[in-house]
Amino acid sequence: MRHKGINKEQTRQKMLEATGRGFKKNGYAGIGVDALAKAAGVTSGAFYSHFGSKSGAFELVLATGLDQVIEGIPKFQEEHGTEWVEEFADYYLGTSHRNDLECGCAMATLTAEVVRTDAKTHGIYEKKMMIIAGLIASGLEGKTEEDRLSKAWSLLGVLIGGINVARAMKSAKLTEEIAKAIKMAAVEAAGRTKKQY
């Protein structure tokens, strides 16, 4: 029985990862349940059994993807000290992250998809993004919490919008120029970082 439980959890994780890659690469409307199930190596019936619906799968992929950001921000803050924003921007707009649409950050790949969804999905997104903004704000200097949070939202807007503009360009040279400009804008939007975490 224990072996079956492990296999079920492994199957679910494999399905979640494959579904995430599918949504990030193709968008919500650009891929159907059959293709998502096939990518995960399961039947459509198994897909529905695990997720309930395509929208249910998207909600879980979104929440899981944003949870990865929630886990990652404190690591950047701890590992890079006062340089954490610059390091995070370098990673976020770096070539490997820009080119990895399928496995890239859910903020960059799924935000536009959320805009077209229902109130429940908007609620999931808002709750997770508020946590992310709060974590970023905790690593920034500012006179008030409101000031730090404003800087955090500015940083997020610059990074999320910037990576999508860079990804949309045909010219590799122009993409690099945009990424460099966005990195500078992100650091400027964040302002001074706290010395200790």
Coordinates of N, CA, C and O in Angstrom, one line a residue:
M1 N 0.8 -1.2 0.0 CA 0.0 0.0 0.0 C 0.9 1.3 0.0 O 0.6 2.2 -0.7
R2 N 1.9 1.2 0.8 CA 2.8 2.4 0.8 C 3.4 2.7 -0.5 O 3.5 3.8 -0.9
H3 N 3.8 1.7 -1.3 CA 4.4 1.8 -2.6 C 3.4 2.5 -3.5 O 3.8 3.4 -4.3
K4 N 2.1 2.1 -3.4 CA 1.1 2.7 -4.3 C 1.0 4.2 -4.0 O 0.8 5.0 -4.9
G5 N 1.0 4.5 -2.7 CA 0.9 5.9 -2.3 C 2.0 6.8 -2.8 O 1.8 7.9 -3.3
I6 N 3.2 6.3 -2.8 CA 4.4 7.0 -3.4 C 4.2 7.2 -4.9 O 4.4 8.3 -5.4
N7 N 3.7 6.1 -5.6 CA 3.5 6.2 -7.0 C 2.5 7.3 -7.3 O 2.6 8.0 -8.3
K8 N 1.4 7.3 -6.5 CA 0.3 8.3 -6.8 C 0.8 9.7 -6.6 O 0.5 10.6 -7.4
E9 N 1.6 9.9 -5.6 CA 2.2 11.3 -5.3 C 3.2 11.7 -6.4 O 3.2 12.8 -6.9
Q10 N 4.0 10.7 -6.8 CA 4.9 11.0 -7.9 C 4.2 11.3 -9.2 O 4.6 12.2 -9.9
T11 N 3.2 10.5 -9.5 CA 2.4 10.8 -10.7 C 1.7 12.2 -10.6 O 1.8 12.9 -11.6
R12 N 1.2 12.5 -9.5 CA 0.6 13.9 -9.3 C 1.6 15.0 -9.6 O 1.4 16.0 -10.2
Q13 N 2.8 14.8 -9.0 CA 3.9 15.8 -9.1 C 4.3 15.9 -10.6 O 4.5 17.0 -11.1
K14 N 4.5 14.7 -11.3 CA 4.8 14.7 -12.7 C 3.8 15.4 -13.5 O 4.1 16.2 -14.4
M15 N 2.5 15.2 -13.2 CA 1.4 15.8 -13.9 C 1.4 17.3 -13.7 O 1.2 18.1 -14.6
L16 N 1.7 17.7 -12.5 CA 1.7 19.2 -12.1 C 2.8 19.9 -12.9 O 2.6 21.0 -13.4
E17 N 4.0 19.3 -12.9 CA 5.1 19.8 -13.6 C 4.9 19.9 -15.1 O 5.1 21.0 -15.8
A18 N 4.3 18.9 -15.7 CA 4.1 18.9 -17.1 C 3.0 19.9 -17.5 O 3.0 20.6 -18.5
T19 N 1.9 19.9 -16.6 CA 0.9 20.9 -16.9 C 1.4 22.3 -16.8 O 1.0 23.2 -17.6
G20 N 2.3 22.6 -15.8 CA 2.9 23.9 -15.7 C 3.6 24.3 -16.9 O 3.5 25.4 -17.4
R21 N 4.4 23.4 -17.4 CA 5.2 23.6 -18.6 C 4.3 23.9 -19.8 O 4.5 24.8 -20.6
G22 N 3.2 23.2 -19.9 CA 2.2 23.3 -21.0 C 1.6 24.7 -20.9 O 1.5 25.4 -22.0
F23 N 1.1 25.1 -19.8 CA 0.4 26.4 -19.6 C 1.4 27.6 -19.9 O 1.1 28.6 -20.5
K24 N 2.7 27.4 -19.4 CA 3.6 28.5 -19.5 C 4.1 28.6 -21.0 O 4.2 29.8 -21.5
K25 N 4.2 27.5 -21.7 CA 4.6 27.6 -23.1 C 3.5 28.0 -24.0 O 3.7 28.8 -24.9
N26 N 2.3 27.5 -23.8 CA 1.2 27.7 -24.8 C 0.1 28.7 -24.3 O -0.7 29.1 -25.1
G27 N 0.1 29.0 -23.0 CA -1.0 29.8 -22.5 C -2.2 28.9 -22.2 O -2.3 27.8 -22.7
Y28 N -3.1 29.5 -21.4 CA -4.3 28.7 -21.0 C -5.1 28.2 -22.2 O -5.5 27.1 -22.3
A29 N -5.4 29.2 -23.1 CA -6.3 28.8 -24.3 C -5.5 28.1 -25.4 O -6.1 27.5 -26.2
G30 N -4.2 28.1 -25.3 CA -3.4 27.5 -26.4 C -3.1 26.0 -26.2 O -2.5 25.4 -27.0
I31 N -3.6 25.4 -25.1 CA -3.4 23.9 -24.9 C -4.6 23.3 -24.3 O -5.3 23.9 -23.4
G32 N -5.0 22.1 -24.7 CA -6.1 21.4 -24.2 C -5.8 20.4 -23.2 O -4.6 20.0 -23.0
V33 N -6.8 19.8 -22.6 CA -6.6 18.8 -21.6 C -5.9 17.5 -22.2 O -5.0 17.0 -21.5
D34 N -6.3 17.1 -23.4 CA -5.6 16.0 -24.0 C -4.1 16.1 -24.1 O -3.3 15.2 -23.8
A35 N -3.7 17.3 -24.6 CA -2.3 17.6 -24.8 C -1.6 17.7 -23.4 O -0.4 17.2 -23.3
L36 N -2.2 18.3 -22.4 CA -1.6 18.4 -21.1 C -1.4 17.0 -20.5 O -0.4 16.7 -19.9
A37 N -2.5 16.1 -20.7 CA -2.4 14.8 -20.1 C -1.3 14.0 -20.9 O -0.5 13.2 -20.2
K38 N -1.3 14.1 -22.2 CA -0.3 13.4 -23.0 C 1.2 13.8 -22.5 O 2.0 12.9 -22.4
A39 N 1.4 15.1 -22.3 CA 2.7 15.5 -21.9 C 3.1 14.9 -20.5 O 4.3 14.7 -20.3
A40 N 2.1 14.7 -19.7 CA 2.3 14.1 -18.4 C 2.4 12.6 -18.4 O 2.7 11.9 -17.4
G41 N 2.1 12.0 -19.6 CA 2.1 10.6 -19.7 C 0.9 9.9 -19.0 O 1.1 8.7 -18.6
V42 N -0.2 10.6 -18.9 CA -1.4 10.0 -18.3 C -2.6 10.1 -19.3 O -2.5 10.9 -20.3
T43 N -3.7 9.5 -19.0 CA -4.9 9.7 -19.8 C -5.6 11.0 -19.3 O -5.4 11.5 -18.3
S44 N -6.5 11.4 -20.2 CA -7.4 12.6 -19.9 C -8.2 12.3 -18.6 O -8.4 13.2 -17.8
G45 N -8.6 11.1 -18.5 CA -9.4 10.7 -17.3 C -8.6 10.8 -16.0 O -9.1 11.3 -15.0
A46 N -7.3 10.4 -16.1 CA -6.5 10.6 -14.9 C -6.2 12.1 -14.6 O -6.2 12.5 -13.5
F47 N -6.1 12.9 -15.7 CA -6.0 14.3 -15.5 C -7.2 14.9 -14.7 O -7.0 15.6 -13.7
Y48 N -8.4 14.6 -15.2 CA -9.6 15.1 -14.5 C -9.7 14.5 -13.1 O -10.1 15.2 -12.2
S49 N -9.2 13.3 -12.9 CA -9.3 12.7 -11.6 C -8.4 13.4 -10.6 O -8.7 13.6 -9.4
H50 N -7.2 13.9 -11.1 CA -6.3 14.6 -10.2 C -6.6 16.0 -10.0 O -6.5 16.6 -8.9
F51 N -7.1 16.7 -11.1 CA -7.3 18.2 -11.0 C -8.7 18.6 -11.1 O -9.0 19.8 -10.8
G52 N -9.6 17.8 -11.5 CA -11.0 18.1 -11.5 C -11.4 18.8 -12.8 O -12.5 18.5 -13.4
S53 N -10.6 19.7 -13.3 CA -10.9 20.5 -14.5 C -9.6 21.1 -15.0 O -8.6 21.2 -14.3
K54 N -9.7 21.7 -16.2 CA -8.5 22.4 -16.7 C -8.3 23.7 -15.9 O -7.1 24.0 -15.6
S55 N -9.3 24.4 -15.5 CA -9.2 25.6 -14.7 C -8.6 25.2 -13.3 O -7.8 25.9 -12.7
G56 N -9.0 24.0 -12.8 CA -8.5 23.6 -11.5 C -7.0 23.3 -11.6 O -6.2 23.6 -10.6
A57 N -6.6 22.8 -12.7 CA -5.2 22.5 -12.9 C -4.4 23.8 -13.0 O -3.3 24.0 -12.4
F58 N -5.0 24.8 -13.7 CA -4.3 26.1 -13.9 C -4.2 26.8 -12.5 O -3.1 27.3 -12.2
E59 N -5.2 26.7 -11.7 CA -5.1 27.3 -10.4 C -4.0 26.7 -9.5 O -3.3 27.4 -8.8
L60 N -3.9 25.4 -9.6 CA -2.8 24.7 -8.8 C -1.4 25.1 -9.4 O -0.5 25.3 -8.6
V61 N -1.3 25.1 -10.7 CA 0.0 25.5 -11.3 C 0.3 26.9 -11.0 O 1.5 27.2 -10.6
L62 N -0.6 27.8 -11.0 CA -0.4 29.2 -10.6 C 0.1 29.3 -9.2 O 1.1 30.0 -8.9
A63 N -0.7 28.7 -8.3 CA -0.3 28.8 -6.8 C 1.0 28.2 -6.6 O 1.9 28.7 -5.8
T64 N 1.3 27.0 -7.2 CA 2.6 26.4 -7.0 C 3.8 27.2 -7.5 O 4.8 27.4 -6.9
G65 N 3.6 27.8 -8.7 CA 4.6 28.6 -9.3 C 4.9 29.9 -8.5 O 6.0 30.2 -8.3
L66 N 3.9 30.5 -8.0 CA 4.1 31.7 -7.1 C 4.7 31.3 -5.8 O 5.4 32.1 -5.2
D67 N 4.3 30.1 -5.3 CA 5.0 29.6 -4.1 C 6.5 29.5 -4.2 O 7.3 29.7 -3.3
Q68 N 6.9 29.1 -5.4 CA 8.4 29.0 -5.7 C 9.1 30.4 -5.6 O 10.2 30.5 -5.1
V69 N 8.4 31.4 -6.0 CA 8.9 32.8 -5.9 C 8.9 33.2 -4.4 O 9.9 33.8 -3.9
I70 N 7.9 32.8 -3.7 CA 7.8 33.1 -2.2 C 9.0 32.4 -1.5 O 9.6 33.0 -0.6
E71 N 9.3 31.3 -1.9 CA 10.5 30.6 -1.3 C 11.8 31.2 -1.8 O 12.8 31.2 -1.0
G72 N 11.9 31.7 -3.0 CA 13.1 32.1 -3.6 C 13.6 33.5 -3.1 O 14.8 33.7 -2.9
I73 N 12.6 34.4 -2.9 CA 13.0 35.8 -2.5 C 13.9 35.8 -1.2 O 14.9 36.4 -1.2
P74 N 13.4 35.2 -0.1 CA 14.3 35.2 1.1 C 15.7 34.6 0.8 O 16.7 35.0 1.5
K75 N 15.8 33.6 -0.1 CA 17.1 33.0 -0.4 C 18.0 34.1 -1.0 O 19.2 34.2 -0.7
F76 N 17.5 34.8 -2.0 CA 18.3 35.9 -2.6 C 18.7 36.9 -1.5 O 19.8 37.4 -1.5
Q77 N 17.8 37.3 -0.6 CA 18.1 38.3 0.4 C 19.2 37.8 1.3 O 20.1 38.5 1.7
E78 N 19.1 36.5 1.7 CA 20.1 35.9 2.7 C 21.4 35.7 2.0 O 22.5 36.0 2.6
E79 N 21.4 35.3 0.8 CA 22.7 34.9 0.1 C 23.5 36.2 -0.4 O 24.7 36.1 -0.5
H80 N 22.7 37.2 -0.8 CA 23.4 38.4 -1.5 C 23.4 39.7 -0.7 O 23.8 40.7 -1.2
G81 N 22.8 39.7 0.5 CA 22.8 40.9 1.3 C 22.3 42.1 0.6 O 21.2 42.0 0.0
T82 N 23.0 43.2 0.7 CA 22.5 44.4 0.1 C 22.5 44.4 -1.4 O 21.9 45.3 -2.0
E83 N 23.1 43.4 -2.0 CA 23.1 43.3 -3.5 C 22.0 42.4 -4.0 O 22.0 42.1 -5.1
W84 N 21.1 42.0 -3.1 CA 20.1 41.0 -3.5 C 19.2 41.4 -4.7 O 18.9 40.6 -5.5
V85 N 18.8 42.7 -4.7 CA 17.9 43.2 -5.8 C 18.7 43.1 -7.1 O 18.1 42.6 -8.1
E86 N 19.9 43.5 -7.2 CA 20.7 43.4 -8.4 C 20.9 42.0 -8.8 O 20.8 41.7 -10.0
E87 N 21.2 41.1 -7.9 CA 21.3 39.7 -8.2 C 20.0 39.1 -8.7 O 20.0 38.3 -9.6
F88 N 18.9 39.4 -8.1 CA 17.6 38.9 -8.5 C 17.3 39.4 -9.9 O 16.8 38.6 -10.7
A89 N 17.5 40.7 -10.1 CA 17.3 41.2 -11.5 C 18.2 40.6 -12.5 O 17.7 40.3 -13.7
D90 N 19.4 40.3 -12.2 CA 20.3 39.7 -13.1 C 19.8 38.3 -13.5 O 19.8 37.9 -14.6
Y91 N 19.4 37.5 -12.4 CA 18.8 36.2 -12.7 C 17.6 36.3 -13.5 O 17.4 35.6 -14.5
Y92 N 16.7 37.2 -13.1 CA 15.3 37.2 -13.7 C 15.4 37.6 -15.2 O 14.7 37.0 -16.0
L93 N 16.3 38.5 -15.5 CA 16.4 39.0 -16.9 C 17.6 38.3 -17.6 O 17.8 38.7 -18.8
G94 N 18.2 37.4 -17.0 CA 19.4 36.7 -17.6 C 18.9 35.8 -18.8 O 17.8 35.4 -18.9
T95 N 19.8 35.5 -19.6 CA 19.6 34.7 -20.8 C 18.9 33.4 -20.5 O 17.9 33.0 -21.2
S96 N 19.4 32.7 -19.6 CA 18.8 31.3 -19.3 C 17.4 31.4 -18.9 O 16.5 30.6 -19.3
H97 N 17.1 32.4 -18.0 CA 15.7 32.5 -17.5 C 14.8 33.0 -18.6 O 13.6 32.6 -18.8
R98 N 15.3 34.0 -19.4 CA 14.5 34.6 -20.5 C 14.1 33.5 -21.5 O 13.0 33.5 -22.1
N99 N 15.1 32.6 -21.8 CA 14.9 31.6 -22.9 C 14.1 30.4 -22.4 O 13.8 29.5 -23.2
D100 N 13.9 30.3 -21.1 CA 13.3 29.1 -20.6 C 11.8 29.3 -20.2 O 11.4 29.4 -19.1
L101 N 11.0 29.5 -21.3 CA 9.6 29.9 -21.1 C 8.9 28.8 -20.3 O 8.1 29.1 -19.4
E102 N 9.1 27.5 -20.6 CA 8.4 26.4 -20.0 C 8.7 26.3 -18.5 O 7.8 25.9 -17.8
C103 N 9.9 26.5 -18.1 CA 10.2 26.4 -16.7 C 10.5 27.7 -16.0 O 11.0 27.7 -14.9
G104 N 10.2 28.8 -16.7 CA 10.5 30.1 -16.1 C 9.5 30.5 -15.0 O 8.6 29.7 -14.7
C105 N 9.7 31.6 -14.5 CA 8.9 32.1 -13.4 C 7.4 32.3 -13.8 O 7.1 32.8 -14.8
A106 N 6.5 31.8 -12.9 CA 5.1 31.9 -13.1 C 4.6 33.4 -13.2 O 3.6 33.7 -13.8
M107 N 5.3 34.3 -12.5 CA 4.9 35.7 -12.5 C 5.0 36.2 -14.0 O 4.1 36.9 -14.5
A108 N 6.1 35.9 -14.7 CA 6.3 36.4 -16.0 C 5.4 35.7 -17.0 O 4.9 36.3 -18.0
T109 N 5.2 34.4 -16.9 CA 4.5 33.6 -17.9 C 3.0 33.5 -17.7 O 2.3 33.3 -18.6
L110 N 2.5 33.6 -16.5 CA 1.1 33.4 -16.2 C 0.3 34.6 -15.8 O -0.9 34.5 -15.8
T111 N 0.9 35.7 -15.6 CA 0.2 36.9 -15.2 C -0.8 37.3 -16.3 O -2.0 37.6 -16.0
A112 N -0.4 37.4 -17.5 CA -1.3 37.7 -18.6 C -2.4 36.7 -18.7 O -3.6 37.1 -19.1
E113 N -2.2 35.5 -18.4 CA -3.2 34.5 -18.4 C -4.3 34.7 -17.3 O -5.5 34.5 -17.5
V114 N -3.8 35.1 -16.2 CA -4.7 35.4 -15.0 C -5.7 36.4 -15.4 O -6.9 36.4 -15.0
V115 N -5.2 37.5 -16.1 CA -6.1 38.6 -16.5 C -7.4 38.1 -17.2 O -8.5 38.7 -17.0
R116 N -7.3 37.0 -17.9 CA -8.5 36.5 -18.6 C -9.3 35.4 -17.9 O -10.2 34.8 -18.4
T117 N -9.0 35.2 -16.6 CA -9.6 34.1 -15.8 C -10.7 34.7 -14.9 O -11.1 35.9 -15.0
D118 N -11.3 33.8 -14.1 CA -12.4 34.2 -13.2 C -11.9 34.8 -11.9 O -10.7 34.9 -11.6
A119 N -12.9 35.2 -11.1 CA -12.6 35.9 -9.8 C -11.8 35.0 -8.9 O -10.9 35.5 -8.1
K120 N -12.1 33.7 -8.9 CA -11.4 32.8 -8.0 C -9.9 32.8 -8.3 O -9.1 32.9 -7.3
T121 N -9.5 32.7 -9.5 CA -8.1 32.7 -9.9 C -7.5 34.0 -9.6 O -6.3 34.1 -9.2
H122 N -8.2 35.1 -9.9 CA -7.7 36.5 -9.5 C -7.4 36.5 -8.0 O -6.4 37.1 -7.6
G123 N -8.2 35.9 -7.2 CA -8.0 35.9 -5.8 C -6.8 35.1 -5.4 O -6.0 35.6 -4.5
I124 N -6.5 34.0 -6.0 CA -5.3 33.2 -5.7 C -4.1 34.0 -6.1 O -3.1 34.1 -5.3
Y125 N -4.1 34.6 -7.2 CA -3.0 35.4 -7.7 C -2.8 36.6 -6.8 O -1.6 36.8 -6.4
E126 N -3.8 37.3 -6.4 CA -3.7 38.5 -5.5 C -3.1 38.1 -4.2 O -2.1 38.8 -3.7
K127 N -3.6 37.0 -3.6 CA -3.1 36.6 -2.3 C -1.6 36.3 -2.3 O -0.8 36.7 -1.5
K128 N -1.2 35.5 -3.4 CA 0.3 35.1 -3.5 C 1.1 36.3 -3.8 O 2.2 36.5 -3.3
M129 N 0.7 37.2 -4.7 CA 1.5 38.4 -5.1 C 1.6 39.4 -3.9 O 2.6 40.0 -3.8
M130 N 0.6 39.5 -3.0 CA 0.7 40.3 -1.9 C 1.8 39.8 -0.9 O 2.6 40.6 -0.3
I131 N 1.9 38.4 -0.8 CA 3.0 37.8 0.0 C 4.4 38.2 -0.7 O 5.3 38.6 0.0
I132 N 4.5 38.0 -2.0 CA 5.7 38.3 -2.7 C 6.1 39.7 -2.5 O 7.3 40.1 -2.2
A133 N 5.2 40.7 -2.7 CA 5.5 42.1 -2.5 C 5.9 42.4 -1.1 O 6.8 43.2 -0.9
G134 N 5.3 41.7 -0.1 CA 5.7 41.9 1.3 C 7.1 41.5 1.5 O 7.8 42.1 2.3
L135 N 7.4 40.3 1.0 CA 8.8 39.8 1.2 C 9.8 40.7 0.5 O 10.9 41.0 1.1
I136 N 9.5 41.2 -0.6 CA 10.4 42.2 -1.3 C 10.5 43.5 -0.5 O 11.6 43.9 -0.2
A137 N 9.4 44.0 0.0 CA 9.4 45.2 0.8 C 10.2 45.0 2.1 O 10.9 46.0 2.5
S138 N 10.2 43.9 2.6 CA 11.0 43.6 3.9 C 12.5 43.7 3.7 O 13.2 43.9 4.6
G139 N 12.9 43.6 2.4 CA 14.3 43.7 2.1 C 14.8 45.1 1.6 O 15.9 45.3 1.1
L140 N 13.8 46.1 1.6 CA 14.1 47.4 1.1 C 14.1 48.4 2.2 O 13.4 48.3 3.2
E141 N 14.8 49.5 2.0 CA 14.7 50.6 2.9 C 13.6 51.6 2.5 O 13.2 51.6 1.3
G142 N 13.0 52.3 3.4 CA 12.0 53.2 3.2 C 11.5 53.8 4.5 O 11.6 53.2 5.5
K143 N 10.9 55.0 4.4 CA 10.5 55.7 5.6 C 9.3 55.0 6.3 O 9.1 55.0 7.5
T144 N 8.4 54.4 5.4 CA 7.2 53.7 5.9 C 7.1 52.4 5.3 O 7.7 52.1 4.2
E145 N 6.2 51.6 5.8 CA 5.9 50.3 5.2 C 5.2 50.5 3.8 O 5.5 49.8 2.9
E146 N 4.4 51.5 3.8 CA 3.7 51.9 2.5 C 4.7 52.3 1.4 O 4.6 51.9 0.3
D147 N 5.8 53.0 1.8 CA 6.8 53.4 0.9 C 7.6 52.2 0.4 O 7.9 52.0 -0.8
R148 N 7.9 51.3 1.3 CA 8.7 50.0 0.9 C 7.8 49.2 0.0 O 8.3 48.6 -1.0
L149 N 6.5 49.1 0.3 CA 5.6 48.3 -0.5 C 5.4 48.9 -1.9 O 5.4 48.1 -2.9
S150 N 5.4 50.2 -2.0 CA 5.3 50.9 -3.2 C 6.5 50.5 -4.1 O 6.4 50.3 -5.3
K151 N 7.7 50.5 -3.5 CA 8.9 50.2 -4.2 C 8.9 48.7 -4.7 O 9.3 48.4 -5.8
A152 N 8.3 47.9 -3.8 CA 8.3 46.4 -4.2 C 7.4 46.2 -5.4 O 7.7 45.5 -6.3
W153 N 6.2 46.9 -5.4 CA 5.3 46.8 -6.6 C 5.9 47.3 -7.8 O 5.8 46.8 -8.9
S154 N 6.7 48.4 -7.7 CA 7.4 49.0 -8.8 C 8.4 48.0 -9.4 O 8.5 47.8 -10.6
L155 N 9.2 47.4 -8.5 CA 10.2 46.4 -8.9 C 9.5 45.3 -9.6 O 10.0 44.9 -10.7
L156 N 8.4 44.8 -9.1 CA 7.7 43.6 -9.7 C 7.2 44.0 -11.1 O 7.3 43.3 -12.1
G157 N 6.6 45.2 -11.2 CA 6.1 45.7 -12.5 C 7.2 45.8 -13.5 O 7.0 45.4 -14.7
V158 N 8.3 46.3 -13.1 CA 9.4 46.5 -14.1 C 9.9 45.1 -14.5 O 10.1 44.9 -15.7
L159 N 10.1 44.2 -13.6 CA 10.6 42.9 -14.0 C 9.7 42.1 -14.8 O 10.1 41.5 -15.8
I160 N 8.4 42.0 -14.4 CA 7.4 41.2 -15.1 C 7.2 41.7 -16.5 O 7.1 41.0 -17.5
G161 N 7.0 43.0 -16.6 CA 6.7 43.7 -17.9 C 8.0 43.6 -18.8 O 7.9 43.3 -19.9
G162 N 9.1 43.9 -18.1 CA 10.4 43.9 -18.9 C 10.8 42.6 -19.5 O 11.2 42.6 -20.7
I163 N 10.6 41.5 -18.8 CA 11.0 40.2 -19.3 C 10.1 39.9 -20.5 O 10.6 39.3 -21.5
N164 N 8.9 40.2 -20.4 CA 8.0 39.9 -21.5 C 8.3 40.7 -22.8 O 8.2 40.2 -23.9
V165 N 8.6 42.0 -22.6 CA 9.0 42.8 -23.7 C 10.3 42.2 -24.3 O 10.4 42.1 -25.6
A166 N 11.3 41.9 -23.5 CA 12.5 41.3 -24.0 C 12.3 40.0 -24.7 O 12.8 39.8 -25.8
R167 N 11.4 39.2 -24.2 CA 11.1 37.9 -24.8 C 10.4 38.0 -26.2 O 10.5 37.2 -27.0
A168 N 9.7 39.1 -26.4 CA 8.9 39.3 -27.6 C 9.7 39.8 -28.8 O 9.2 39.8 -29.9
M169 N 10.9 40.2 -28.5 CA 11.8 40.7 -29.6 C 12.4 39.7 -30.5 O 12.7 38.6 -30.0
K170 N 12.5 40.0 -31.8 CA 13.1 39.0 -32.7 C 14.6 39.1 -32.6 O 15.3 38.1 -32.7
S171 N 15.2 40.4 -32.5 CA 16.6 40.6 -32.5 C 17.2 40.2 -31.2 O 16.8 40.7 -30.1
A172 N 18.2 39.4 -31.2 CA 18.9 39.0 -30.0 C 19.7 40.2 -29.4 O 19.7 40.4 -28.2
K173 N 20.2 41.1 -30.2 CA 20.9 42.2 -29.8 C 19.9 43.2 -29.0 O 20.3 43.7 -28.0
L174 N 18.8 43.4 -29.6 CA 17.8 44.3 -29.0 C 17.3 43.7 -27.7 O 17.1 44.4 -26.7
T175 N 17.1 42.4 -27.7 CA 16.7 41.7 -26.5 C 17.7 41.9 -25.3 O 17.3 42.2 -24.2
E176 N 18.9 41.8 -25.6 CA 20.0 42.1 -24.6 C 20.0 43.5 -24.1 O 20.1 43.8 -22.9
E177 N 19.8 44.5 -25.1 CA 19.7 45.9 -24.7 C 18.6 46.2 -23.8 O 18.7 46.9 -22.8
I178 N 17.4 45.6 -24.1 CA 16.2 45.8 -23.3 C 16.4 45.2 -21.9 O 16.1 45.8 -20.9
A179 N 17.0 43.9 -21.9 CA 17.2 43.3 -20.6 C 18.2 44.1 -19.7 O 17.9 44.3 -18.5
K180 N 19.2 44.7 -20.3 CA 20.1 45.5 -19.6 C 19.4 46.8 -19.0 O 19.6 47.1 -17.8
A181 N 18.6 47.4 -19.8 CA 17.9 48.6 -19.4 C 16.9 48.3 -18.3 O 16.8 49.0 -17.3
I182 N 16.2 47.1 -18.4 CA 15.2 46.7 -17.4 C 15.9 46.4 -16.1 O 15.4 46.7 -15.0
K183 N 17.1 45.8 -16.1 CA 17.8 45.5 -14.9 C 18.1 46.8 -14.2 O 17.9 46.9 -12.9
M184 N 18.6 47.8 -14.9 CA 18.9 49.1 -14.3 C 17.7 49.7 -13.7 O 17.7 50.3 -12.6
A185 N 16.6 49.7 -14.4 CA 15.3 50.3 -14.0 C 14.8 49.6 -12.7 O 14.3 50.2 -11.8
A186 N 15.0 48.2 -12.7 CA 14.5 47.5 -11.5 C 15.3 47.8 -10.3 O 14.7 48.0 -9.2
V187 N 16.6 48.0 -10.4 CA 17.4 48.3 -9.2 C 17.1 49.7 -8.8 O 16.9 50.0 -7.6
E188 N 16.8 50.6 -9.7 CA 16.5 52.0 -9.4 C 15.1 52.1 -8.7 O 14.9 52.8 -7.8
A189 N 14.1 51.3 -9.2 CA 12.8 51.2 -8.7 C 12.8 50.7 -7.2 O 12.1 51.2 -6.4
A190 N 13.7 49.8 -6.9 CA 13.8 49.2 -5.6 C 14.4 50.2 -4.6 O 14.1 50.2 -3.4
G191 N 15.4 51.0 -5.1 CA 16.1 51.9 -4.2 C 17.1 51.1 -3.3 O 17.5 50.0 -3.6
R192 N 17.3 51.7 -2.1 CA 18.3 51.1 -1.2 C 17.7 49.9 -0.6 O 16.6 49.8 -0.2
T193 N 18.6 48.9 -0.4 CA 18.2 47.7 0.3 C 18.7 47.7 1.7 O 19.6 48.4 2.1
K194 N 18.0 46.9 2.6 CA 18.4 46.8 4.0 C 19.7 46.1 4.1 O 20.0 45.2 3.4
K195 N 20.4 46.4 5.2 CA 21.8 45.9 5.4 C 21.7 44.5 6.0 O 22.6 43.7 5.8
Q196 N 20.7 44.2 6.8 CA 20.6 42.9 7.4 C 19.2 42.3 7.2 O 18.2 43.1 7.2
Y197 N 19.1 41.0 7.2 CA 17.8 40.3 7.0 C 17.6 39.4 8.2 O 18.5 38.9 8.8

